């Protein structure tokens, strides 16, 4: 009886609070829309740019840029409204009205956030989806470009190639990644060792701040301009566009992808790769990717794939490899010469297709996934590597991937505090641990997530420590989170903050406190404001 009455009262409370919540949410929603009408400069364009949950295209607009199926289910919290601005004034209006009506903003460019932070929130929220702001202007004479935040890196690469085959840009591999999130979190690909990160090449930016003010580099000042180049855009405002410096690329580059199983000395090769890959000439980048595969004997084995971009011809590459990584046994037949833009297609898995595929914003084969990251400063001993392989034979590791990206080169030349991204000299390589799966539901997700957490635990003795560093763009809420309701102390936020940013976290907090003191732009891993925290009893 007792438990029954308890049951009833819980249900009643749940019912009542659901009722009040939905009615107040609907009020907030109504007055929010009225506010937008007031603030939109051109109210005839408002219906083009606003989708309520009742709009017939609400769901397709929302789903379109969800890149991780973990956050595409019916139980995933949905925004009250999606705004797809066509111009800056509509973003300014949304920023002002969201504050007035206590709605949180999530800004989405390409939607690749690993934890869905650009389109999921546990509190009532609005999504600003920048899909219509994706103009790209390439100035080949000055080797620069203006790129609106909603553009993808595929679109950027395509527009650069339209103008020049000897200009490129050092950003990521997957063409559907958005420049809004990618550049503001660092951003790298096969040009990392020659040219560093995408964020290292930003020379101006346009942002809408918490007051709805439009700022360029000069107006925002050095601190904010520093913060958004690697510190994550979402803590500071809505980035509208970047001005970037393009980089020269030779007219001929060489690529290869050489797989080696354990039976083909895979362990020894990965072990050796660790000490050579970051020391080689900076015009070569060799990534090592480990995954399980069926051996010729029919049992499981591990395959390490050595995938490489060399900024030169095969004739120059072969002696270079002979000198520093002869063990791989690279032959001329393994290599392909092509233009840099063709290498973009090659690494994205679109070799031989027309360049237009870069304009396609739909990622082929979306799955459920969870990823984690590490940085390595000393080679993992062979025995350590051998301990990884059995984990890749477990059921959950059917699509488990360990991806090693070499550092050195240009990364060694840039100081840790130049921009917020701190993982520079002394780093041998970055690790991305990844697991994909295809089954729906929480139970399946939990099994795969548990697997990757165990893998991550296994790596602990071999990777960077105090802090165990992580890459913001490989977002991982396991490493620490802000409070969803209420305030988060500096101390609590620094648990995840120093992993992504090391000492730069302190400067990010100072910038945040200055530009968004009341912590309007927030999420599970946004930079905290000292003022918001102190005002609420922090010390
Ligand atoms: C398939 C895939 C491949 C990837 N490959 C690479 C790679 O090769 N190299 C690499 O470095 N990373 C890679 N990533 C990671 C990628 O860099 C990050 O997920 C990046 O943040 C994605 O940017 P986005 O605009 O697509 O994501 P979104 O989900 O739109 O945004 C990510 C974060 O940035 C914020 N944000 C987005 N736009 C803005 C804006 N205009 N103003 C303010 N804040 C904004 C969001 O609110 C969110 O917090 C990959 C990710 C995926 C899913
Ligand atoms: C207002 O928006 C509509 C629809 O987007 C457009 O056709 C019209 O030209 C705009 N008017 C002004 C003054 O910008
Ligand atoms: C959606 O439509 C229903 C029924 O037409 C209406 O009662 C409700 O207020 C609408 N909600 C929103 C968010 O517009
Ligand atoms: C290159 O930059 C100069 C100086 O800023 C500018 O005057 C010129 O118009 C630019 N070139 C092009 C093609 O835009
Ligand atoms: C593996 O490496 C050893 C030397 O370390 C070499 O003798 C042997 O030929 C290699 N095997 C293969 C399949 O490459
Ligand atoms: C390996 O073999 C299994 C069983 O025959 C099969 O289901 C699986 O698809 C194979 N995997 C690969 C990578 O070829
Ligand atoms: C697969 O079988 C071969 C031949 O029996 C054996 O040499 C090898 O070690 C096995 N590999 C694994 C990963 O068990
Ligand atoms: C874009 O890519 C998706 C996924 O590969 C594909 O289904 C779709 O047909 C492509 N669209 C166009 C216009 O080519
Ligand atoms: C925003 O406006 C408030 C009130 O006008 C002002 O005090 C504050 O300095 C402004 N913030 C920024 C970042 O300009």
XYZ file of C-alpha atoms and ligand atoms in Angstrom:
704
model
C 0.000 0.000 0.000
C 2.688 2.372 1.041
C 4.623 1.845 -2.127
C 1.432 2.124 -4.147
C 0.560 5.554 -2.756
C 4.130 6.599 -3.281
C 3.764 5.422 -6.850
C 0.627 7.520 -7.298
C 2.109 10.652 -5.892
C 5.185 10.301 -8.060
C 2.986 9.865 -11.109
C 0.863 12.861 -10.124
C 3.885 15.041 -9.623
C 5.362 13.836 -12.881
C 2.084 14.551 -14.645
C 1.678 17.989 -13.117
C 5.223 19.013 -13.826
C 4.990 17.705 -17.377
C 1.855 19.791 -17.758
C 3.355 22.995 -16.366
C 6.531 22.442 -18.305
C 4.773 22.047 -21.607
C 2.443 24.968 -21.058
C 5.273 27.271 -19.991
C 7.431 25.952 -22.813
C 4.662 26.737 -25.241
C 4.299 30.270 -23.762
C 8.018 30.818 -23.996
C 7.863 29.560 -27.509
C 5.024 31.907 -28.517
C 6.611 34.987 -27.049
C 9.999 33.981 -28.417
C 8.551 33.933 -31.925
C 6.885 37.285 -31.367
C 10.237 38.627 -30.258
C 11.878 37.332 -33.440
C 9.185 39.044 -35.501
C 10.007 42.289 -33.741
C 13.731 41.933 -34.232
C 13.984 40.456 -37.697
C 14.802 43.309 -40.035
C 12.807 41.763 -42.826
C 9.804 40.037 -41.363
C 8.697 38.662 -44.739
C 11.728 36.376 -44.633
C 10.906 35.055 -41.166
C 8.941 32.039 -42.340
C 11.909 30.932 -44.463
C 14.122 30.848 -41.430
C 12.057 29.447 -38.544
C 10.917 25.880 -37.949
C 8.734 25.068 -34.954
C 8.098 21.512 -33.847
C 4.816 21.748 -35.768
C 6.505 22.598 -39.071
C 6.306 19.715 -41.507
C 10.025 20.004 -42.265
C 11.166 20.368 -38.616
C 12.309 16.785 -38.376
C 14.073 16.619 -41.732
C 15.935 19.886 -41.044
C 16.974 18.625 -37.616
C 18.020 15.150 -38.812
C 19.844 16.371 -41.895
C 23.075 17.311 -40.105
C 23.013 14.729 -37.313
C 26.183 12.756 -37.966
C 26.013 10.387 -34.993
C 22.919 8.170 -34.836
C 23.233 8.035 -31.032
C 21.535 11.444 -31.041
C 18.936 10.837 -33.740
C 16.448 8.795 -31.722
C 12.923 9.799 -30.729
C 14.024 10.096 -27.086
C 16.797 12.586 -27.859
C 15.689 16.022 -26.545
C 14.585 18.264 -29.413
C 14.900 22.036 -29.809
C 11.717 24.106 -29.488
C 12.684 25.975 -32.612
C 15.276 25.717 -35.342
C 16.411 28.977 -36.891
C 18.204 28.718 -40.242
C 19.423 32.291 -40.716
C 19.978 33.755 -44.154
C 21.753 36.820 -42.816
C 23.558 38.080 -39.716
C 20.626 40.165 -38.432
C 18.584 37.008 -37.929
C 21.300 35.583 -35.688
C 21.431 38.841 -33.749
C 17.653 38.646 -33.236
C 17.868 35.017 -32.118
C 20.621 35.794 -29.596
C 18.634 38.677 -28.106
C 15.285 36.878 -28.014
C 16.715 33.644 -26.601
C 18.107 35.519 -23.620
C 14.897 37.400 -23.093
C 12.899 34.168 -23.026
C 15.405 32.003 -21.151
C 16.106 29.635 -23.996
C 19.555 28.208 -24.522
C 21.186 28.425 -27.952
C 22.972 25.574 -29.667
C 24.795 26.596 -32.834
C 25.259 24.014 -35.536
C 27.451 24.241 -38.612
C 28.214 20.729 -39.890
C 26.698 18.778 -36.966
C 29.723 16.508 -36.458
C 30.031 17.099 -32.732
C 30.786 13.642 -31.303
C 28.442 14.185 -28.350
C 25.748 16.036 -30.309
C 26.255 19.287 -28.388
C 25.353 21.418 -31.424
C 21.778 20.137 -31.509
C 20.968 18.431 -28.169
C 20.405 20.049 -24.792
C 18.747 18.941 -21.562
C 17.181 22.391 -21.021
C 14.719 24.209 -23.344
C 16.713 25.366 -26.362
C 16.874 26.806 -29.850
C 19.141 25.533 -32.613
C 20.780 28.066 -34.901
C 21.586 25.954 -37.937
C 23.976 27.769 -40.273
C 23.282 25.571 -43.284
C 22.245 28.572 -45.412
C 25.314 30.636 -44.544
C 27.949 28.904 -46.592
C 29.336 31.387 -49.066
C 33.002 30.936 -49.915
C 35.112 33.620 -51.623
C 38.573 32.519 -52.660
C 41.107 35.251 -53.414
C 43.837 33.311 -55.201
C 45.889 36.438 -55.851
C 46.359 36.955 -52.112
C 46.043 33.266 -51.146
C 43.187 33.977 -48.754
C 39.513 33.099 -48.514
C 36.422 34.175 -46.602
C 34.381 31.133 -45.601
C 31.011 31.373 -43.921
C 30.671 29.136 -40.875
C 27.984 26.886 -42.366
C 30.238 25.747 -45.216
C 31.800 22.300 -45.084
C 35.489 21.636 -45.601
C 34.530 19.702 -48.757
C 32.888 22.835 -50.151
C 35.964 24.845 -49.210
C 38.365 22.389 -50.890
C 36.168 22.405 -53.997
C 36.087 26.219 -54.232
C 39.851 26.421 -53.766
C 40.426 23.835 -56.516
C 38.117 25.777 -58.851
C 40.541 28.689 -58.655
C 43.895 26.970 -58.244
C 45.492 23.533 -58.168
C 48.520 24.780 -56.264
C 46.650 26.195 -53.267
C 45.245 24.061 -50.484
C 44.158 24.246 -46.850
C 45.263 22.172 -43.839
C 41.910 20.944 -42.505
C 40.201 17.593 -41.923
C 39.672 14.480 -43.995
C 35.909 13.998 -44.053
C 34.372 16.517 -46.518
C 31.079 16.907 -44.623
C 32.735 18.408 -41.521
C 31.563 22.011 -40.933
C 34.085 24.852 -40.720
C 32.167 26.455 -37.815
C 32.977 23.727 -35.304
C 36.083 22.329 -36.980
C 38.149 25.536 -37.211
C 37.072 26.761 -33.788
C 38.282 23.480 -32.223
C 41.610 23.181 -34.112
C 41.050 21.038 -37.193
C 43.673 18.889 -38.909
C 44.286 16.440 -41.703
C 47.149 15.135 -43.824
C 48.809 18.589 -44.083
C 49.284 18.749 -40.286
C 53.044 18.194 -40.281
C 53.736 20.653 -43.094
C 51.290 23.394 -42.088
C 49.785 22.762 -38.646
C 46.081 23.157 -37.872
C 43.250 24.884 -39.685
C 43.003 27.235 -36.690
C 46.655 28.252 -37.188
C 45.618 29.802 -40.525
C 42.714 31.997 -39.416
C 43.478 35.665 -40.009
C 40.106 37.298 -39.352
C 36.640 36.283 -38.184
C 33.101 37.588 -37.824
C 31.161 36.740 -34.675
C 27.874 37.745 -33.059
C 28.452 38.176 -29.325
C 26.087 37.835 -26.367
C 24.773 41.380 -26.881
C 23.890 40.564 -30.464
C 26.755 42.741 -31.660
C 28.561 41.941 -34.896
C 32.339 41.930 -34.364
C 35.285 41.466 -36.699
C 38.840 40.766 -35.562
C 39.562 44.378 -34.769
C 36.330 44.961 -32.885
C 36.561 41.722 -30.903
C 40.125 42.367 -29.764
C 43.108 40.040 -29.347
C 41.697 37.948 -26.488
C 38.444 36.890 -28.126
C 40.136 36.410 -31.495
C 42.665 34.161 -29.740
C 39.968 32.180 -27.912
C 37.864 31.209 -30.915
C 40.856 29.750 -32.784
C 40.926 26.423 -30.934
C 38.984 27.152 -27.751
C 35.646 26.145 -29.315
C 33.263 28.732 -30.741
C 30.236 27.670 -28.718
C 31.413 29.297 -25.450
C 31.816 32.743 -26.973
C 29.076 33.521 -29.467
C 27.977 32.595 -32.962
C 30.757 32.652 -35.521
C 29.556 33.856 -38.905
C 32.660 33.585 -41.056
C 36.390 33.012 -41.078
C 39.083 34.625 -43.173
C 41.815 32.079 -43.761
C 45.273 32.020 -45.273
C 45.547 29.303 -47.915
C 48.751 27.293 -48.229
C 50.818 26.355 -51.297
C 50.648 22.727 -52.409
C 52.792 21.194 -55.187
C 51.054 20.317 -58.445
C 51.985 16.652 -57.885
C 51.632 14.830 -54.580
C 52.041 11.121 -53.850
C 49.724 8.945 -51.776
C 49.891 5.377 -50.533
C 47.967 3.080 -48.234
C 49.921 -0.013 -47.205
C 48.206 -2.610 -44.997
C 50.207 -5.010 -42.811
C 48.692 -7.706 -40.611
C 50.273 -9.090 -37.450
C 51.526 -12.002 -39.573
C 53.284 -9.410 -41.735
C 55.164 -7.879 -38.815
C 52.348 -5.448 -38.004
C 53.338 -5.033 -34.358
C 57.004 -4.334 -35.160
C 56.001 -1.847 -37.838
C 53.657 0.100 -35.569
C 56.335 0.062 -32.898
C 58.913 1.444 -35.307
C 56.437 3.933 -36.813
C 56.114 5.551 -33.379
C 59.733 6.698 -33.332
C 60.083 7.691 -36.993
C 56.777 9.248 -38.086
C 57.172 12.493 -36.129
C 60.864 12.883 -37.039
C 60.618 12.563 -40.806
C 60.673 15.519 -43.208
C 57.597 17.598 -42.661
C 56.380 17.107 -46.218
C 55.444 13.517 -45.370
C 52.528 12.481 -43.161
C 51.988 8.774 -42.459
C 48.939 7.835 -40.433
C 48.715 4.343 -38.873
C 45.233 2.887 -38.417
C 44.656 -0.379 -36.577
C 41.566 -2.485 -36.990
C 40.803 -6.172 -36.833
C 40.452 -8.230 -39.990
C 40.196 -11.879 -41.092
C 43.586 -13.417 -41.679
C 44.289 -15.669 -44.651
C 44.102 -18.607 -42.192
C 40.550 -17.607 -41.400
C 41.099 -16.466 -37.817
C 41.075 -12.876 -36.610
C 44.161 -10.731 -36.826
C 44.952 -7.042 -36.590
C 45.769 -4.983 -39.628
C 47.748 -1.780 -39.416
C 47.254 0.469 -42.437
C 49.917 3.041 -43.169
C 48.195 5.794 -45.098
C 50.275 8.646 -46.375
C 50.431 11.953 -48.197
C 53.791 13.100 -49.525
C 54.070 16.622 -50.921
C 56.230 15.668 -53.873
C 56.816 13.015 -56.506
C 57.229 9.285 -56.024
C 60.874 9.555 -57.161
C 61.635 11.681 -54.137
C 59.452 9.713 -51.761
C 61.043 6.292 -52.289
C 64.590 7.202 -51.147
C 63.098 9.138 -48.223
C 61.180 6.059 -47.078
C 64.216 3.840 -47.667
C 66.219 6.081 -45.373
C 63.777 6.426 -42.486
C 61.193 3.637 -42.644
C 62.627 0.899 -44.866
C 60.947 -1.783 -42.717
C 57.606 -0.920 -44.296
C 58.922 -2.187 -47.639
C 57.181 0.518 -49.664
C 57.376 -0.046 -53.428
C 56.687 2.209 -56.389
C 53.578 0.103 -57.119
C 52.129 1.046 -53.727
C 52.238 4.730 -54.689
C 49.972 6.993 -56.720
C 50.821 10.448 -58.025
C 47.967 12.940 -58.277
C 46.981 16.541 -57.586
C 46.380 17.667 -54.018
C 42.625 17.948 -54.551
C 42.560 14.385 -55.894
C 44.322 13.309 -52.707
C 41.409 14.843 -50.772
C 39.048 12.518 -52.679
C 41.423 9.597 -52.144
C 41.592 9.936 -48.349
C 37.842 10.571 -48.130
C 37.197 7.292 -49.964
C 35.987 8.958 -53.179
C 38.937 8.169 -55.430
C 38.080 8.442 -59.099
C 34.798 10.307 -58.537
C 34.194 13.820 -59.815
C 35.087 16.747 -57.566
C 31.382 17.575 -57.157
C 31.153 14.805 -54.561
C 32.867 17.295 -52.225
C 29.738 19.459 -52.331
C 27.548 16.640 -51.021
C 26.761 17.346 -47.364
C 25.391 13.865 -46.671
C 27.891 11.556 -45.058
C 27.712 8.056 -46.542
C 26.852 5.276 -44.082
C 26.028 7.122 -40.870
C 26.281 4.863 -37.823
C 26.201 5.031 -34.039
C 29.606 5.878 -32.595
C 31.660 6.868 -29.576
C 35.227 8.162 -29.683
C 37.997 9.179 -27.280
C 41.413 10.735 -27.777
C 44.959 10.651 -26.413
C 48.365 12.158 -27.042
C 51.539 10.073 -26.863
C 54.967 11.428 -25.928
C 56.976 8.194 -25.675
C 56.727 5.103 -27.876
C 54.487 2.354 -26.492
C 56.642 -0.770 -25.983
C 55.951 -3.783 -28.197
C 54.484 -5.683 -25.259
C 52.122 -2.790 -24.660
C 50.972 -2.923 -28.269
C 50.480 -6.682 -28.077
C 48.123 -6.196 -25.161
C 45.822 -4.080 -27.341
C 45.184 -6.678 -29.996
C 43.004 -9.085 -27.944
C 40.686 -6.178 -27.160
C 40.148 -5.753 -30.895
C 38.953 -9.374 -31.116
C 36.081 -8.803 -28.674
C 32.516 -8.801 -30.038
C 32.059 -5.059 -29.548
C 35.185 -4.296 -31.585
C 33.802 -5.416 -34.919
C 34.204 -1.801 -36.062
C 36.722 -0.683 -33.474
C 39.425 1.609 -34.838
C 42.626 3.002 -33.356
C 43.974 5.831 -35.453
C 47.454 7.275 -34.883
C 48.335 10.654 -36.432
C 51.969 11.752 -36.357
C 53.054 15.134 -34.982
C 56.371 16.944 -35.357
C 57.185 19.209 -38.289
C 55.260 22.484 -38.183
C 53.528 21.431 -34.947
C 56.894 21.622 -33.150
C 57.440 25.197 -34.302
C 54.273 26.760 -32.870
C 54.185 27.626 -29.177
C 51.627 26.029 -26.848
C 49.994 29.369 -26.130
C 49.880 30.792 -29.662
C 46.244 29.685 -29.878
C 44.229 27.660 -27.303
C 45.185 24.307 -28.906
C 48.175 23.304 -26.722
C 49.336 19.888 -28.004
C 52.501 20.838 -29.849
C 56.195 20.060 -29.471
C 57.021 16.886 -27.583
C 53.952 15.099 -28.911
C 54.841 12.016 -30.963
C 51.315 11.402 -32.149
C 47.614 11.750 -31.447
C 45.337 8.758 -30.947
C 41.695 8.580 -31.864
C 39.931 5.568 -30.338
C 36.685 4.901 -32.173
C 33.901 2.367 -32.064
C 30.962 2.235 -34.479
C 27.867 0.065 -34.254
C 24.591 -0.475 -36.075
C 22.156 -1.746 -33.433
C 19.648 0.692 -32.011
C 18.940 1.190 -28.346
C 20.548 2.045 -25.047
C 21.572 -1.482 -24.185
C 23.652 -1.867 -27.337
C 25.118 1.621 -26.932
C 26.163 0.797 -23.370
C 28.020 -2.352 -24.457
C 30.041 -0.539 -27.130
C 30.698 2.448 -24.899
C 31.888 0.124 -22.133
C 34.246 -1.503 -24.591
C 35.850 1.762 -25.644
C 36.135 2.882 -22.019
C 38.024 -0.315 -21.227
C 40.274 0.235 -24.226
C 40.931 3.774 -22.982
C 41.759 2.425 -19.507
C 44.205 0.004 -21.055
C 46.068 2.874 -22.753
C 46.432 4.925 -19.543
C 50.012 3.909 -18.665
C 51.242 4.607 -22.194
C 49.849 8.060 -22.951
C 50.193 11.650 -21.677
C 49.510 12.114 -17.958
C 48.643 14.995 -15.604
C 46.708 15.938 -17.536
C 45.781 13.026 -19.768
C 45.398 15.287 -22.789
C 42.434 15.181 -25.180
C 41.399 16.863 -28.445
C 38.384 19.166 -28.250
C 37.175 18.218 -31.725
C 37.053 14.576 -30.611
C 34.591 15.654 -27.943
C 34.254 13.207 -25.058
C 31.954 13.952 -22.130
C 33.544 11.090 -20.143
C 36.532 13.318 -19.317
C 34.420 15.744 -17.294
C 31.343 17.925 -17.610
C 29.734 21.092 -16.368
C 26.570 20.963 -14.289
C 23.537 20.987 -16.544
C 21.525 23.110 -14.149
C 23.100 25.666 -11.896
C 26.641 26.899 -11.930
C 29.889 25.136 -12.521
C 32.963 26.072 -10.541
C 36.300 26.832 -12.133
C 37.657 23.800 -10.337
C 35.045 21.446 -11.703
C 35.372 22.766 -15.249
C 39.149 22.576 -15.110
C 38.887 18.780 -14.803
C 38.037 18.582 -18.518
C 39.389 22.045 -19.365
C 43.078 21.339 -18.763
C 42.843 18.094 -20.719
C 41.785 19.957 -23.836
C 43.697 23.200 -23.260
C 46.410 22.713 -20.588
C 47.445 26.163 -19.260
C 45.451 27.925 -21.956
C 42.316 27.011 -20.016
C 43.019 29.894 -17.601
C 43.150 32.455 -20.366
C 39.994 31.012 -21.924
C 38.200 31.475 -18.581
C 39.370 35.106 -18.436
C 38.149 35.776 -21.963
C 34.826 34.090 -21.237
C 34.362 36.125 -18.043
C 34.942 39.283 -20.066
C 32.804 38.583 -23.137
C 29.963 36.502 -21.668
C 30.025 37.184 -17.916
C 26.549 35.774 -17.279
C 27.393 32.542 -19.078
C 24.626 32.660 -21.649
C 26.518 30.608 -24.250
C 26.888 27.350 -22.387
C 26.864 23.612 -22.804
C 28.198 20.488 -21.090
C 31.762 21.517 -21.917
C 31.672 25.282 -22.326
C 34.255 27.544 -20.706
C 32.874 28.807 -17.354
C 32.598 32.479 -16.420
C 34.128 33.389 -13.068
C 31.567 36.128 -12.574
C 28.524 33.884 -13.015
C 30.022 31.467 -10.542
C 31.061 34.045 -7.897
C 27.659 35.712 -8.030
C 26.200 32.394 -7.011
C 28.313 31.825 -3.975
C 31.445 30.358 -5.517
C 34.801 31.195 -4.011
C 32.952 11.792 -39.802
C 33.829 12.754 -39.033
C 35.102 13.009 -39.493
C 35.934 13.898 -38.822
N 37.208 14.110 -39.286
C 38.011 14.986 -38.649
C 39.327 15.257 -39.126
O 39.776 14.702 -40.129
N 40.098 16.133 -38.432
C 39.636 16.773 -37.329
O 40.369 17.608 -36.785
N 38.393 16.544 -36.860
C 37.582 15.670 -37.493
N 36.318 15.440 -37.002
C 35.875 16.143 -35.799
C 35.361 17.530 -36.170
O 36.474 18.395 -36.365
C 34.522 18.108 -35.027
O 33.427 17.268 -34.779
C 34.047 19.523 -35.353
O 33.736 20.205 -34.181
C 32.882 19.488 -36.298
O 32.465 20.752 -36.691
P 30.965 20.895 -37.234
O 30.736 22.308 -37.548
O 30.723 19.871 -38.285
O 30.159 20.397 -35.964
P 28.948 20.995 -35.093
O 28.370 19.789 -34.438
O 28.064 21.838 -35.910
O 29.695 21.894 -34.030
C 30.658 21.416 -33.122
C 30.773 22.369 -31.942
O 31.097 23.685 -32.405
C 30.037 24.596 -32.109
N 29.814 25.431 -33.292
C 29.559 24.990 -34.544
N 29.439 26.034 -35.366
C 29.617 27.147 -34.632
C 29.582 28.536 -34.944
N 29.355 28.948 -36.180
N 29.766 29.418 -33.951
C 29.996 28.987 -32.686
N 30.045 27.682 -32.342
C 29.849 26.778 -33.312
C 28.841 23.727 -31.821
O 27.892 24.400 -31.022
C 29.477 22.536 -31.147
O 29.803 22.853 -29.825
C 35.468 14.546 -37.664
C 34.184 14.293 -37.209
C 33.362 13.384 -37.873
C 31.996 13.098 -37.351
C 12.805 40.213 -47.522
O 12.850 38.798 -47.634
C 12.202 38.296 -48.800
C 12.164 36.777 -48.707
O 13.393 36.249 -48.301
C 12.950 38.808 -50.005
O 12.322 38.347 -51.185
C 12.971 40.329 -49.987
O 13.759 40.821 -51.051
C 13.540 40.842 -48.672
N 13.400 42.280 -48.605
C 14.374 43.084 -48.209
C 14.050 44.533 -48.115
O 15.502 42.673 -47.916
C 1.277 22.887 -32.577
O -0.021 22.642 -33.065
C -0.985 22.393 -32.032
C -2.295 21.975 -32.681
O -2.477 22.633 -33.906
C -1.133 23.635 -31.178
O -2.061 23.415 -30.137
C 0.239 23.953 -30.566
O 0.180 25.147 -29.826
C 1.300 24.082 -31.647
N 2.572 24.162 -30.996
C 3.498 24.982 -31.389
C 4.788 24.860 -30.657
O 3.354 25.770 -32.287
C 44.506 41.352 -52.660
O 44.729 42.177 -51.527
C 44.868 43.527 -51.835
C 45.274 44.255 -50.567
O 44.393 43.939 -49.519
C 43.571 44.065 -52.426
O 43.706 45.427 -52.753
C 43.235 43.263 -53.669
O 41.978 43.657 -54.163
C 43.217 41.766 -53.342
N 43.020 40.998 -54.545
C 41.844 40.491 -54.893
C 41.811 39.698 -56.153
O 40.847 40.608 -54.195
C 59.545 -9.403 -40.330
O 60.700 -8.752 -39.831
C 61.869 -9.566 -39.819
C 63.016 -8.778 -39.238
O 62.605 -8.008 -38.152
C 62.181 -10.003 -41.231
O 63.283 -10.883 -41.204
C 60.998 -10.687 -41.861
O 61.254 -10.947 -43.214
C 59.741 -9.807 -41.757
N 58.595 -10.524 -42.259
C 57.765 -10.031 -43.158
C 56.584 -10.879 -43.540
O 57.911 -8.939 -43.657
C 35.427 -12.055 -41.403
O 34.749 -13.272 -41.410
C 33.462 -13.236 -40.815
C 32.926 -14.654 -40.711
O 33.205 -15.347 -41.891
C 32.580 -12.325 -41.653
O 31.293 -12.235 -41.105
C 33.220 -10.930 -41.662
O 32.469 -10.067 -42.490
C 34.650 -10.991 -42.158
N 35.252 -9.703 -41.912
C 36.001 -9.095 -42.808
C 36.566 -7.770 -42.386
O 36.231 -9.546 -43.910
C 45.937 -17.105 -36.807
O 46.347 -18.388 -37.215
C 47.712 -18.457 -37.576
C 47.961 -19.843 -38.138
O 47.409 -20.812 -37.303
C 48.585 -18.152 -36.373
O 49.949 -18.152 -36.746
C 48.246 -16.780 -35.883
O 48.936 -16.454 -34.698
C 46.745 -16.663 -35.604
N 46.458 -15.283 -35.326
C 45.784 -14.910 -34.268
C 45.607 -13.440 -34.123
O 45.318 -15.682 -33.467
C 25.110 12.435 -51.493
O 25.666 11.374 -50.745
C 24.719 10.466 -50.234
C 25.464 9.492 -49.332
O 26.516 8.893 -50.006
C 23.997 9.782 -51.388
O 23.024 8.900 -50.882
C 23.333 10.846 -52.263
O 22.774 10.235 -53.398
C 24.357 11.887 -52.693
N 23.671 12.988 -53.350
C 23.993 13.408 -54.556
C 23.216 14.544 -55.081
O 24.889 12.898 -55.216
C 27.032 44.054 -23.508
O 26.171 45.081 -23.085
C 26.317 45.414 -21.726
C 25.202 46.390 -21.364
O 25.121 47.366 -22.336
C 27.695 46.001 -21.514
O 27.877 46.336 -20.156
C 28.713 44.938 -21.907
O 30.019 45.473 -21.809
C 28.477 44.433 -23.296
N 29.294 43.259 -23.511
C 30.177 43.171 -24.478
C 30.920 41.882 -24.584
O 30.388 44.081 -25.263
